[in-house]
Amino acid sequence: MKMGFRWYGEGNDTISLDDIRQIPGVETIVWSLHHKQAGELWEPEEIEAEMKKITGLSDYDRKHGITKTFNADVVESVNVHESIKTGKTMLGMSRDEALDNYRKTIENLGKAGVKVVTYNFMPVFDWLRTDMFHPSPDGSTALYYDAHKVAQLTDPQALIDETLNGAGNLTMPGWEPERLAHLPEFIEAYKGIDHDKYYENYKVFLDAVIPTCEKYDVKLAVHPDDPAFDLFGWPRVVSSKEGIQRVLDLNPSPYNGLCLCLGSFSSRRGNDPVDAVKTFMDRIHFSHVRNIKFLDEAGSFSEVGHRASEGDVDTIGIMKAYAEADYQGYIRPDHGRHLWNENTPEHKPRPGYGLYDRALGIQYLLGVWDAVKYNK
């Protein structure tokens, strides 16, 4: 197992690589080119420049005896253009053009040494929460999903505004204002697209891209829908064990795999995260481990600490399953609470992506892993 930490880049993250360097066990920086819009080509020069920041050391580091470096094996994410998801020309880009750019981006990343590319196939929105900094009983704040509020919404624009306000001056992947300014066009394009049609469009994407992944040895890893159920009448197709199996069956190549986010997967009542890990182990190229706590029968939930007893996700069982299988892929903690004065007007982190709770989460996950491995 290779432990990772998601980093949003210089000038776009409240956390530095030097901060991450001091977290025991972190080997992989999970990165992206966050200035790129979905559908745009990632050029070799900008890929090389970002990876050099991650894998290198500064003169200051060398002068002060710092030797720890990271790998840049995992990209999260190369976002999929809406023209691919709908099968229609969108925002002036055809599906064929978007597929060509995606293939070329995979080629450029593979040539640079990237091993895994994460993406999602959610319509219109990426992850969705109703409160970016919801107060917790211990005084921290956390991402929060109010099922009642979403059920009463007739216009998704209100959620867009709230989400972007929560990000401040930081980018919010999946909620790019340039793209979401075209929300009426998206709403119109998704009319008549049901789950079966969406799977058909998904297969077109996989069949077009996977041969390039195989050629350049880049594993493609889909992130489950977050939350894992349909929203606003749009089909979400990576929301259950059956849905995941159907996606894997769309293209049987081992390069068609999962970024199994157990918090997202667990947001659908009845989904069993430990069973999912055991079932799909050989197709899990990357995994996010985090915890949520359900707050009512409607499905409202708050994100909580990584410790299993804090919420409703069996993080011990998850890490035990990975350890017993001697999982060789990549793992990272996912959304954490905002702790110890991280959530102040002057120092707001990106929602869910503060430093301290993710660092604590890493130590907890590694502790479970070590306990299993050393007691065999």
mmCIF file of C-alpha atoms in Angstrom:
data_model
loop_
_atom_site.group_PDB
_atom_site.id
_atom_site.type_symbol
_atom_site.label_atom_id
_atom_site.label_comp_id
_atom_site.label_asym_id
_atom_site.label_seq_id
_atom_site.Cartn_x
_atom_site.Cartn_y
_atom_site.Cartn_z
ATOM 1 C CA MET A 1 0.000 0.000 0.000
ATOM 2 C CA LYS A 2 1.199 3.503 -0.844
ATOM 3 C CA MET A 3 -0.244 6.278 1.335
ATOM 4 C CA GLY A 4 -1.108 9.519 -0.411
ATOM 5 C CA PHE A 5 -2.244 13.054 0.338
ATOM 6 C CA ARG A 6 -4.247 15.267 -2.009
ATOM 7 C CA TRP A 7 -2.558 18.567 -2.819
ATOM 8 C CA TYR A 8 -4.017 21.369 -4.934
ATOM 9 C CA GLY A 9 -0.775 23.066 -5.949
ATOM 10 C CA GLU A 10 1.226 26.152 -5.059
ATOM 11 C CA GLY A 11 -0.961 29.200 -4.606
ATOM 12 C CA ASN A 12 -4.094 27.061 -4.701
ATOM 13 C CA ASP A 13 -3.763 25.220 -1.399
ATOM 14 C CA THR A 14 -3.514 26.381 2.209
ATOM 15 C CA ILE A 15 -1.131 23.454 2.799
ATOM 16 C CA SER A 16 2.452 23.269 1.546
ATOM 17 C CA LEU A 17 4.474 20.279 0.439
ATOM 18 C CA ASP A 18 6.721 20.924 3.438
ATOM 19 C CA ASP A 19 3.683 20.531 5.717
ATOM 20 C CA ILE A 20 2.806 17.221 4.070
ATOM 21 C CA ARG A 21 6.427 16.056 4.209
ATOM 22 C CA GLN A 22 6.192 15.922 8.001
ATOM 23 C CA ILE A 23 3.244 13.498 8.035
ATOM 24 C CA PRO A 24 4.685 10.028 8.678
ATOM 25 C CA GLY A 25 3.940 7.471 5.997
ATOM 26 C CA VAL A 26 2.995 9.749 3.089
ATOM 27 C CA GLU A 27 4.678 8.645 -0.139
ATOM 28 C CA THR A 28 2.378 9.932 -2.883
ATOM 29 C CA ILE A 29 1.148 13.411 -3.686
ATOM 30 C CA VAL A 30 -2.232 13.153 -5.403
ATOM 31 C CA TRP A 31 -2.368 16.109 -7.781
ATOM 32 C CA SER A 32 -4.012 17.684 -10.779
ATOM 33 C CA LEU A 33 -3.752 20.690 -13.071
ATOM 34 C CA HIS A 34 -6.556 22.609 -11.452
ATOM 35 C CA HIS A 35 -6.508 25.468 -13.940
ATOM 36 C CA LYS A 36 -7.582 23.114 -16.730
ATOM 37 C CA GLN A 37 -11.241 22.932 -17.690
ATOM 38 C CA ALA A 38 -12.880 19.610 -18.527
ATOM 39 C CA GLY A 39 -12.123 18.721 -22.130
ATOM 40 C CA GLU A 40 -8.886 20.699 -22.361
ATOM 41 C CA LEU A 41 -5.630 19.026 -23.394
ATOM 42 C CA TRP A 42 -2.927 18.699 -20.739
ATOM 43 C CA GLU A 43 0.349 19.663 -22.384
ATOM 44 C CA PRO A 44 3.617 17.808 -21.607
ATOM 45 C CA GLU A 45 5.366 20.963 -20.396
ATOM 46 C CA GLU A 46 2.777 21.810 -17.738
ATOM 47 C CA ILE A 47 2.611 18.186 -16.582
ATOM 48 C CA GLU A 48 6.399 18.083 -16.237
ATOM 49 C CA ALA A 49 6.502 21.376 -14.333
ATOM 50 C CA GLU A 50 3.920 20.251 -11.754
ATOM 51 C CA MET A 51 5.511 16.833 -11.261
ATOM 52 C CA LYS A 52 8.935 18.441 -10.807
ATOM 53 C CA LYS A 53 7.577 20.512 -7.897
ATOM 54 C CA ILE A 54 6.240 17.360 -6.261
ATOM 55 C CA THR A 55 9.161 15.001 -6.761
ATOM 56 C CA GLY A 56 12.031 17.467 -6.297
ATOM 57 C CA LEU A 57 13.688 19.306 -3.438
ATOM 58 C CA SER A 58 14.403 23.018 -3.217
ATOM 59 C CA ASP A 59 17.818 24.496 -2.478
ATOM 60 C CA TYR A 60 16.471 25.422 0.959
ATOM 61 C CA ASP A 61 15.475 21.799 1.594
ATOM 62 C CA ARG A 62 18.899 20.470 0.628
ATOM 63 C CA LYS A 63 20.696 23.114 2.651
ATOM 64 C CA HIS A 64 18.722 22.128 5.755
ATOM 65 C CA GLY A 65 19.223 18.392 5.407
ATOM 66 C CA ILE A 66 15.754 17.582 4.104
ATOM 67 C CA THR A 67 15.826 14.448 1.967
ATOM 68 C CA LYS A 68 12.267 13.106 1.952
ATOM 69 C CA THR A 69 10.643 13.302 -1.478
ATOM 70 C CA PHE A 70 7.319 12.194 -2.950
ATOM 71 C CA ASN A 71 6.171 10.365 -6.026
ATOM 72 C CA ALA A 72 3.551 11.937 -8.310
ATOM 73 C CA ASP A 73 2.027 8.649 -9.481
ATOM 74 C CA VAL A 74 -1.656 9.577 -9.025
ATOM 75 C CA VAL A 75 -3.644 12.312 -10.746
ATOM 76 C CA GLU A 76 -7.036 13.286 -9.320
ATOM 77 C CA SER A 77 -8.727 14.165 -11.565
ATOM 78 C CA VAL A 78 -8.831 14.465 -15.330
ATOM 79 C CA ASN A 79 -12.437 15.598 -15.571
ATOM 80 C CA VAL A 80 -14.738 14.248 -18.279
ATOM 81 C CA HIS A 81 -16.402 16.765 -20.580
ATOM 82 C CA GLU A 82 -20.203 16.892 -20.614
ATOM 83 C CA SER A 83 -20.216 16.147 -24.350
ATOM 84 C CA ILE A 84 -18.837 12.697 -23.550
ATOM 85 C CA LYS A 85 -21.421 12.076 -20.846
ATOM 86 C CA THR A 86 -24.371 13.225 -22.947
ATOM 87 C CA GLY A 87 -23.136 12.164 -26.389
ATOM 88 C CA LYS A 88 -23.973 15.663 -27.653
ATOM 89 C CA THR A 89 -21.907 18.684 -28.621
ATOM 90 C CA MET A 90 -21.719 20.837 -25.489
ATOM 91 C CA LEU A 91 -20.086 24.205 -24.821
ATOM 92 C CA GLY A 92 -18.831 24.225 -28.382
ATOM 93 C CA MET A 93 -17.007 20.897 -28.112
ATOM 94 C CA SER A 94 -18.048 17.661 -29.802
ATOM 95 C CA ARG A 95 -17.744 14.267 -28.151
ATOM 96 C CA ASP A 96 -15.066 13.204 -30.652
ATOM 97 C CA GLU A 97 -12.957 16.274 -29.907
ATOM 98 C CA ALA A 98 -13.277 15.758 -26.158
ATOM 99 C CA LEU A 99 -12.328 12.083 -26.494
ATOM 100 C CA ASP A 100 -9.297 12.974 -28.592
ATOM 101 C CA ASN A 101 -8.096 15.428 -25.940
ATOM 102 C CA TYR A 102 -8.677 12.876 -23.172
ATOM 103 C CA ARG A 103 -6.672 10.217 -25.005
ATOM 104 C CA LYS A 104 -3.821 12.606 -25.694
ATOM 105 C CA THR A 105 -3.818 13.749 -22.067
ATOM 106 C CA ILE A 106 -3.566 10.128 -20.910
ATOM 107 C CA GLU A 107 -0.680 9.611 -23.339
ATOM 108 C CA ASN A 108 1.152 12.679 -22.025
ATOM 109 C CA LEU A 109 0.615 11.642 -18.404
ATOM 110 C CA GLY A 110 1.784 8.089 -19.096
ATOM 111 C CA LYS A 111 4.949 9.299 -20.804
ATOM 112 C CA ALA A 112 5.632 11.471 -17.734
ATOM 113 C CA GLY A 113 5.353 8.451 -15.415
ATOM 114 C CA VAL A 114 1.845 8.801 -13.973
ATOM 115 C CA LYS A 115 0.402 5.417 -12.969
ATOM 116 C CA VAL A 116 -3.250 6.169 -12.075
ATOM 117 C CA VAL A 117 -5.747 8.727 -13.352
ATOM 118 C CA THR A 118 -8.905 9.281 -11.320
ATOM 119 C CA TYR A 119 -12.114 10.665 -12.784
ATOM 120 C CA ASN A 120 -15.840 10.605 -12.145
ATOM 121 C CA PHE A 121 -18.811 10.178 -14.446
ATOM 122 C CA MET A 122 -21.357 12.177 -12.466
ATOM 123 C CA PRO A 123 -23.726 14.361 -14.505
ATOM 124 C CA VAL A 124 -23.279 18.140 -14.154
ATOM 125 C CA PHE A 125 -22.070 18.214 -10.531
ATOM 126 C CA ASP A 126 -19.180 16.526 -8.801
ATOM 127 C CA TRP A 127 -19.658 15.816 -5.069
ATOM 128 C CA LEU A 128 -22.515 17.677 -3.390
ATOM 129 C CA ARG A 129 -22.978 19.015 0.141
ATOM 130 C CA THR A 130 -25.375 21.604 1.536
ATOM 131 C CA ASP A 131 -23.018 23.096 4.155
ATOM 132 C CA MET A 132 -19.264 23.477 3.739
ATOM 133 C CA PHE A 133 -18.470 24.288 7.385
ATOM 134 C CA HIS A 134 -21.199 22.715 9.494
ATOM 135 C CA PRO A 135 -20.586 22.914 13.265
ATOM 136 C CA SER A 136 -19.803 19.622 14.999
ATOM 137 C CA PRO A 137 -20.405 18.790 18.686
ATOM 138 C CA ASP A 138 -16.664 18.947 19.429
ATOM 139 C CA GLY A 139 -16.276 22.485 18.070
ATOM 140 C CA SER A 140 -14.794 21.510 14.719
ATOM 141 C CA THR A 141 -16.630 22.025 11.438
ATOM 142 C CA ALA A 142 -17.234 19.539 8.634
ATOM 143 C CA LEU A 143 -18.917 18.967 5.301
ATOM 144 C CA TYR A 144 -22.626 18.248 5.747
ATOM 145 C CA TYR A 145 -25.434 16.918 3.559
ATOM 146 C CA ASP A 146 -29.012 17.882 4.445
ATOM 147 C CA ALA A 147 -31.314 15.490 2.582
ATOM 148 C CA HIS A 148 -34.404 17.549 3.455
ATOM 149 C CA LYS A 149 -32.914 20.720 1.986
ATOM 150 C CA VAL A 150 -31.980 18.978 -1.262
ATOM 151 C CA ALA A 151 -35.433 17.379 -1.549
ATOM 152 C CA GLN A 152 -37.062 20.814 -1.353
ATOM 153 C CA LEU A 153 -34.789 22.454 -3.938
ATOM 154 C CA THR A 154 -36.343 23.236 -7.277
ATOM 155 C CA ASP A 155 -33.341 25.138 -8.656
ATOM 156 C CA PRO A 156 -29.804 23.702 -8.303
ATOM 157 C CA GLN A 157 -28.355 27.199 -8.763
ATOM 158 C CA ALA A 158 -28.709 27.889 -5.038
ATOM 159 C CA LEU A 159 -26.400 24.980 -4.233
ATOM 160 C CA ILE A 160 -23.889 26.144 -6.821
ATOM 161 C CA ASP A 161 -23.748 29.583 -5.234
ATOM 162 C CA GLU A 162 -23.360 28.196 -1.705
ATOM 163 C CA THR A 163 -20.650 25.737 -2.716
ATOM 164 C CA LEU A 164 -18.588 28.340 -4.564
ATOM 165 C CA ASN A 165 -18.935 30.814 -1.705
ATOM 166 C CA GLY A 166 -17.563 28.159 0.649
ATOM 167 C CA ALA A 167 -14.447 27.790 -1.499
ATOM 168 C CA GLY A 168 -13.494 31.451 -1.259
ATOM 169 C CA ASN A 169 -10.607 32.164 -3.640
ATOM 170 C CA LEU A 170 -9.646 28.485 -3.976
ATOM 171 C CA THR A 171 -10.651 26.259 -6.881
ATOM 172 C CA MET A 172 -13.447 23.774 -6.294
ATOM 173 C CA PRO A 173 -13.025 20.764 -8.643
ATOM 174 C CA GLY A 174 -16.316 19.714 -10.176
ATOM 175 C CA TRP A 175 -17.834 23.121 -9.431
ATOM 176 C CA GLU A 176 -15.967 25.294 -11.918
ATOM 177 C CA PRO A 177 -17.910 28.577 -12.280
ATOM 178 C CA GLU A 178 -16.939 28.881 -15.948
ATOM 179 C CA ARG A 179 -18.629 25.546 -16.671
ATOM 180 C CA LEU A 180 -21.603 25.882 -14.346
ATOM 181 C CA ALA A 181 -22.488 29.226 -15.884
ATOM 182 C CA HIS A 182 -24.024 27.029 -18.591
ATOM 183 C CA LEU A 183 -26.355 25.166 -16.205
ATOM 184 C CA PRO A 184 -29.503 25.741 -18.352
ATOM 185 C CA GLU A 185 -27.729 24.112 -21.308
ATOM 186 C CA PHE A 186 -26.837 21.099 -19.166
ATOM 187 C CA ILE A 187 -30.382 20.735 -17.869
ATOM 188 C CA GLU A 188 -31.689 20.708 -21.433
ATOM 189 C CA ALA A 189 -29.023 18.251 -22.641
ATOM 190 C CA TYR A 190 -29.819 15.659 -19.967
ATOM 191 C CA LYS A 191 -33.513 15.492 -20.791
ATOM 192 C CA GLY A 192 -34.353 11.954 -21.947
ATOM 193 C CA ILE A 193 -31.060 10.445 -20.739
ATOM 194 C CA ASP A 194 -31.929 7.594 -18.402
ATOM 195 C CA HIS A 195 -29.585 5.151 -16.653
ATOM 196 C CA ASP A 196 -29.353 2.762 -19.603
ATOM 197 C CA LYS A 197 -28.543 5.547 -22.041
ATOM 198 C CA TYR A 198 -25.960 6.918 -19.617
ATOM 199 C CA TYR A 199 -24.263 3.510 -19.422
ATOM 200 C CA GLU A 200 -24.208 3.463 -23.236
ATOM 201 C CA ASN A 201 -22.427 6.811 -23.294
ATOM 202 C CA TYR A 202 -20.090 5.565 -20.560
ATOM 203 C CA LYS A 203 -19.128 2.548 -22.688
ATOM 204 C CA VAL A 204 -18.266 4.832 -25.604
ATOM 205 C CA PHE A 205 -15.882 6.705 -23.292
ATOM 206 C CA LEU A 206 -14.216 3.572 -21.933
ATOM 207 C CA ASP A 207 -13.844 1.871 -25.300
ATOM 208 C CA ALA A 208 -12.277 5.038 -26.710
ATOM 209 C CA VAL A 209 -9.843 5.680 -23.853
ATOM 210 C CA ILE A 210 -8.830 2.297 -22.404
ATOM 211 C CA PRO A 211 -6.613 1.262 -25.377
ATOM 212 C CA THR A 212 -4.524 4.399 -24.743
ATOM 213 C CA CYS A 213 -4.373 3.534 -21.030
ATOM 214 C CA GLU A 214 -3.100 0.060 -21.901
ATOM 215 C CA LYS A 215 -0.511 1.397 -24.344
ATOM 216 C CA TYR A 216 0.943 3.922 -21.888
ATOM 217 C CA ASP A 217 0.384 1.879 -18.701
ATOM 218 C CA VAL A 218 -2.008 4.298 -17.019
ATOM 219 C CA LYS A 219 -4.768 2.768 -14.904
ATOM 220 C CA LEU A 220 -8.131 4.545 -15.115
ATOM 221 C CA ALA A 221 -9.982 4.772 -11.789
ATOM 222 C CA VAL A 222 -13.592 5.937 -11.475
ATOM 223 C CA HIS A 223 -14.739 7.630 -8.278
ATOM 224 C CA PRO A 224 -18.194 6.583 -6.993
ATOM 225 C CA ASP A 225 -21.020 9.083 -7.120
ATOM 226 C CA ASP A 226 -21.058 11.389 -4.109
ATOM 227 C CA PRO A 227 -23.607 11.112 -2.666
ATOM 228 C CA ALA A 228 -24.370 7.712 -4.156
ATOM 229 C CA PHE A 229 -27.877 8.263 -5.522
ATOM 230 C CA ASP A 230 -29.632 10.233 -8.257
ATOM 231 C CA LEU A 231 -30.033 13.985 -7.842
ATOM 232 C CA PHE A 232 -32.324 16.433 -9.657
ATOM 233 C CA GLY A 233 -33.532 13.662 -11.949
ATOM 234 C CA TRP A 234 -30.094 13.086 -13.459
ATOM 235 C CA PRO A 235 -28.817 9.499 -13.627
ATOM 236 C CA ARG A 236 -25.915 8.480 -11.397
ATOM 237 C CA VAL A 237 -24.541 5.081 -12.337
ATOM 238 C CA VAL A 238 -21.610 4.418 -9.950
ATOM 239 C CA SER A 239 -23.727 4.356 -6.802
ATOM 240 C CA SER A 240 -24.024 0.697 -5.756
ATOM 241 C CA LYS A 241 -22.224 -2.618 -5.926
ATOM 242 C CA GLU A 242 -24.359 -3.566 -8.922
ATOM 243 C CA GLY A 243 -23.641 -0.258 -10.636
ATOM 244 C CA ILE A 244 -19.895 -0.610 -10.102
ATOM 245 C CA GLN A 245 -19.951 -4.145 -11.496
ATOM 246 C CA ARG A 246 -21.832 -2.930 -14.555
ATOM 247 C CA VAL A 247 -19.195 -0.228 -15.156
ATOM 248 C CA LEU A 248 -16.388 -2.775 -14.868
ATOM 249 C CA ASP A 249 -18.243 -5.071 -17.264
ATOM 250 C CA LEU A 250 -18.567 -2.280 -19.855
ATOM 251 C CA ASN A 251 -14.904 -2.829 -20.643
ATOM 252 C CA PRO A 252 -13.188 -5.885 -19.085
ATOM 253 C CA SER A 253 -9.656 -4.504 -19.310
ATOM 254 C CA PRO A 254 -7.876 -4.423 -15.922
ATOM 255 C CA TYR A 255 -7.027 -0.820 -16.769
ATOM 256 C CA ASN A 256 -10.723 -0.015 -16.306
ATOM 257 C CA GLY A 257 -10.826 0.164 -12.519
ATOM 258 C CA LEU A 258 -11.871 2.015 -9.415
ATOM 259 C CA CYS A 259 -10.935 4.860 -7.185
ATOM 260 C CA LEU A 260 -13.068 3.312 -4.455
ATOM 261 C CA CYS A 261 -14.092 6.147 -2.151
ATOM 262 C CA LEU A 262 -15.649 4.360 0.808
ATOM 263 C CA GLY A 263 -17.237 7.494 2.258
ATOM 264 C CA SER A 264 -19.035 8.282 -0.980
ATOM 265 C CA PHE A 265 -20.063 4.667 -1.463
ATOM 266 C CA SER A 266 -21.380 4.494 2.121
ATOM 267 C CA SER A 267 -23.615 7.548 1.667
ATOM 268 C CA ARG A 268 -26.184 5.176 0.116
ATOM 269 C CA ARG A 269 -27.846 3.179 2.877
ATOM 270 C CA GLY A 270 -27.436 -0.543 2.341
ATOM 271 C CA ASN A 271 -24.067 -0.308 0.593
ATOM 272 C CA ASP A 272 -21.443 -2.419 2.388
ATOM 273 C CA PRO A 273 -17.983 -0.836 2.045
ATOM 274 C CA VAL A 274 -16.021 -3.794 3.424
ATOM 275 C CA ASP A 275 -17.766 -6.165 1.034
ATOM 276 C CA ALA A 276 -17.020 -3.762 -1.843
ATOM 277 C CA VAL A 277 -13.316 -3.756 -0.993
ATOM 278 C CA LYS A 278 -13.204 -7.546 -0.900
ATOM 279 C CA THR A 279 -15.313 -7.945 -4.051
ATOM 280 C CA PHE A 280 -13.436 -5.488 -6.267
ATOM 281 C CA MET A 281 -9.940 -5.767 -4.798
ATOM 282 C CA ASP A 282 -8.261 -6.650 -8.084
ATOM 283 C CA ARG A 283 -9.787 -3.602 -9.826
ATOM 284 C CA ILE A 284 -9.156 -1.027 -7.072
ATOM 285 C CA HIS A 285 -6.298 1.124 -8.334
ATOM 286 C CA PHE A 286 -6.792 3.862 -5.746
ATOM 287 C CA SER A 287 -8.928 4.228 -2.631
ATOM 288 C CA HIS A 288 -10.222 7.009 -0.398
ATOM 289 C CA VAL A 289 -10.993 6.020 3.177
ATOM 290 C CA ARG A 290 -13.160 8.338 5.263
ATOM 291 C CA ASN A 291 -16.101 8.269 7.627
ATOM 292 C CA ILE A 292 -19.619 9.715 7.699
ATOM 293 C CA LYS A 293 -22.374 9.661 10.296
ATOM 294 C CA PHE A 294 -26.044 9.469 9.327
ATOM 295 C CA LEU A 295 -28.207 11.933 11.212
ATOM 296 C CA ASP A 296 -31.766 10.990 10.227
ATOM 297 C CA GLU A 297 -33.820 8.470 8.295
ATOM 298 C CA ALA A 298 -33.906 10.726 5.242
ATOM 299 C CA GLY A 299 -30.179 10.168 4.718
ATOM 300 C CA SER A 300 -28.709 13.436 5.989
ATOM 301 C CA PHE A 301 -25.108 12.948 7.081
ATOM 302 C CA SER A 302 -22.076 14.746 8.420
ATOM 303 C CA GLU A 303 -18.458 13.926 7.780
ATOM 304 C CA VAL A 304 -16.624 12.892 10.932
ATOM 305 C CA GLY A 305 -13.190 11.707 12.055
ATOM 306 C CA HIS A 306 -11.649 8.623 10.449
ATOM 307 C CA ARG A 307 -11.963 6.469 13.576
ATOM 308 C CA ALA A 308 -14.617 3.786 12.985
ATOM 309 C CA SER A 309 -16.533 4.523 16.193
ATOM 310 C CA GLU A 310 -17.018 8.161 15.160
ATOM 311 C CA GLY A 311 -19.462 7.317 12.387
ATOM 312 C CA ASP A 312 -21.171 4.625 10.328
ATOM 313 C CA VAL A 313 -18.314 3.515 8.055
ATOM 314 C CA ASP A 314 -16.312 0.493 9.218
ATOM 315 C CA THR A 315 -12.879 1.979 8.581
ATOM 316 C CA ILE A 316 -11.279 -0.779 10.665
ATOM 317 C CA GLY A 317 -12.894 -3.481 8.549
ATOM 318 C CA ILE A 318 -11.876 -1.635 5.380
ATOM 319 C CA MET A 319 -8.205 -1.352 6.335
ATOM 320 C CA LYS A 320 -8.190 -4.905 7.663
ATOM 321 C CA ALA A 321 -9.437 -6.144 4.285
ATOM 322 C CA TYR A 322 -6.738 -4.182 2.471
ATOM 323 C CA ALA A 323 -4.004 -5.394 4.840
ATOM 324 C CA GLU A 324 -5.034 -9.043 4.683
ATOM 325 C CA ALA A 325 -4.945 -8.872 0.873
ATOM 326 C CA ASP A 326 -1.565 -7.062 0.979
ATOM 327 C CA TYR A 327 -3.054 -4.351 -1.243
ATOM 328 C CA GLN A 328 -0.396 -2.792 -3.440
ATOM 329 C CA GLY A 329 -2.332 0.207 -4.736
ATOM 330 C CA TYR A 330 -2.688 3.776 -3.533
ATOM 331 C CA ILE A 331 -4.769 5.002 -0.576
ATOM 332 C CA ARG A 332 -5.396 8.410 0.902
ATOM 333 C CA PRO A 333 -7.535 9.841 3.674
ATOM 334 C CA ASP A 334 -10.413 11.805 2.293
ATOM 335 C CA HIS A 335 -12.352 14.782 3.592
ATOM 336 C CA GLY A 336 -11.474 15.726 7.136
ATOM 337 C CA ARG A 337 -12.962 18.052 9.697
ATOM 338 C CA HIS A 338 -11.567 21.587 10.019
ATOM 339 C CA LEU A 339 -9.670 21.667 13.317
ATOM 340 C CA TRP A 340 -7.661 23.936 15.618
ATOM 341 C CA ASN A 341 -8.434 27.346 14.156
ATOM 342 C CA GLU A 342 -8.320 26.189 10.562
ATOM 343 C CA ASN A 343 -11.810 27.572 10.001
ATOM 344 C CA THR A 344 -11.256 31.286 10.587
ATOM 345 C CA PRO A 345 -12.059 34.172 8.233
ATOM 346 C CA GLU A 346 -8.327 34.712 7.658
ATOM 347 C CA HIS A 347 -7.322 31.072 7.232
ATOM 348 C CA LYS A 348 -10.216 29.128 5.746
ATOM 349 C CA PRO A 349 -9.056 25.897 4.102
ATOM 350 C CA ARG A 350 -10.710 24.378 1.066
ATOM 351 C CA PRO A 351 -13.852 22.693 2.475
ATOM 352 C CA GLY A 352 -12.942 19.194 3.649
ATOM 353 C CA TYR A 353 -9.251 19.654 2.915
ATOM 354 C CA GLY A 354 -7.596 21.026 6.006
ATOM 355 C CA LEU A 355 -4.285 19.652 7.221
ATOM 356 C CA TYR A 356 -4.790 18.307 10.708
ATOM 357 C CA ASP A 357 -7.694 15.888 10.496
ATOM 358 C CA ARG A 358 -6.317 14.281 7.339
ATOM 359 C CA ALA A 359 -2.928 13.894 9.052
ATOM 360 C CA LEU A 360 -4.670 12.288 12.036
ATOM 361 C CA GLY A 361 -6.628 10.081 9.667
ATOM 362 C CA ILE A 362 -3.447 8.830 8.014
ATOM 363 C CA GLN A 363 -2.011 7.750 11.346
ATOM 364 C CA TYR A 364 -5.230 5.935 12.253
ATOM 365 C CA LEU A 365 -5.425 4.114 8.917
ATOM 366 C CA LEU A 366 -1.753 3.158 9.051
ATOM 367 C CA GLY A 367 -2.207 2.009 12.647
ATOM 368 C CA VAL A 368 -4.935 -0.442 11.624
ATOM 369 C CA TRP A 369 -2.820 -1.626 8.677
ATOM 370 C CA ASP A 370 0.232 -2.184 10.896
ATOM 371 C CA ALA A 371 -1.789 -3.979 13.573
ATOM 372 C CA VAL A 372 -3.073 -6.451 11.005
ATOM 373 C CA LYS A 373 0.227 -6.916 9.174
ATOM 374 C CA TYR A 374 2.370 -7.356 12.271
ATOM 375 C CA ASN A 375 -0.016 -9.755 13.980
ATOM 376 C CA LYS A 376 -0.253 -12.262 11.137
#
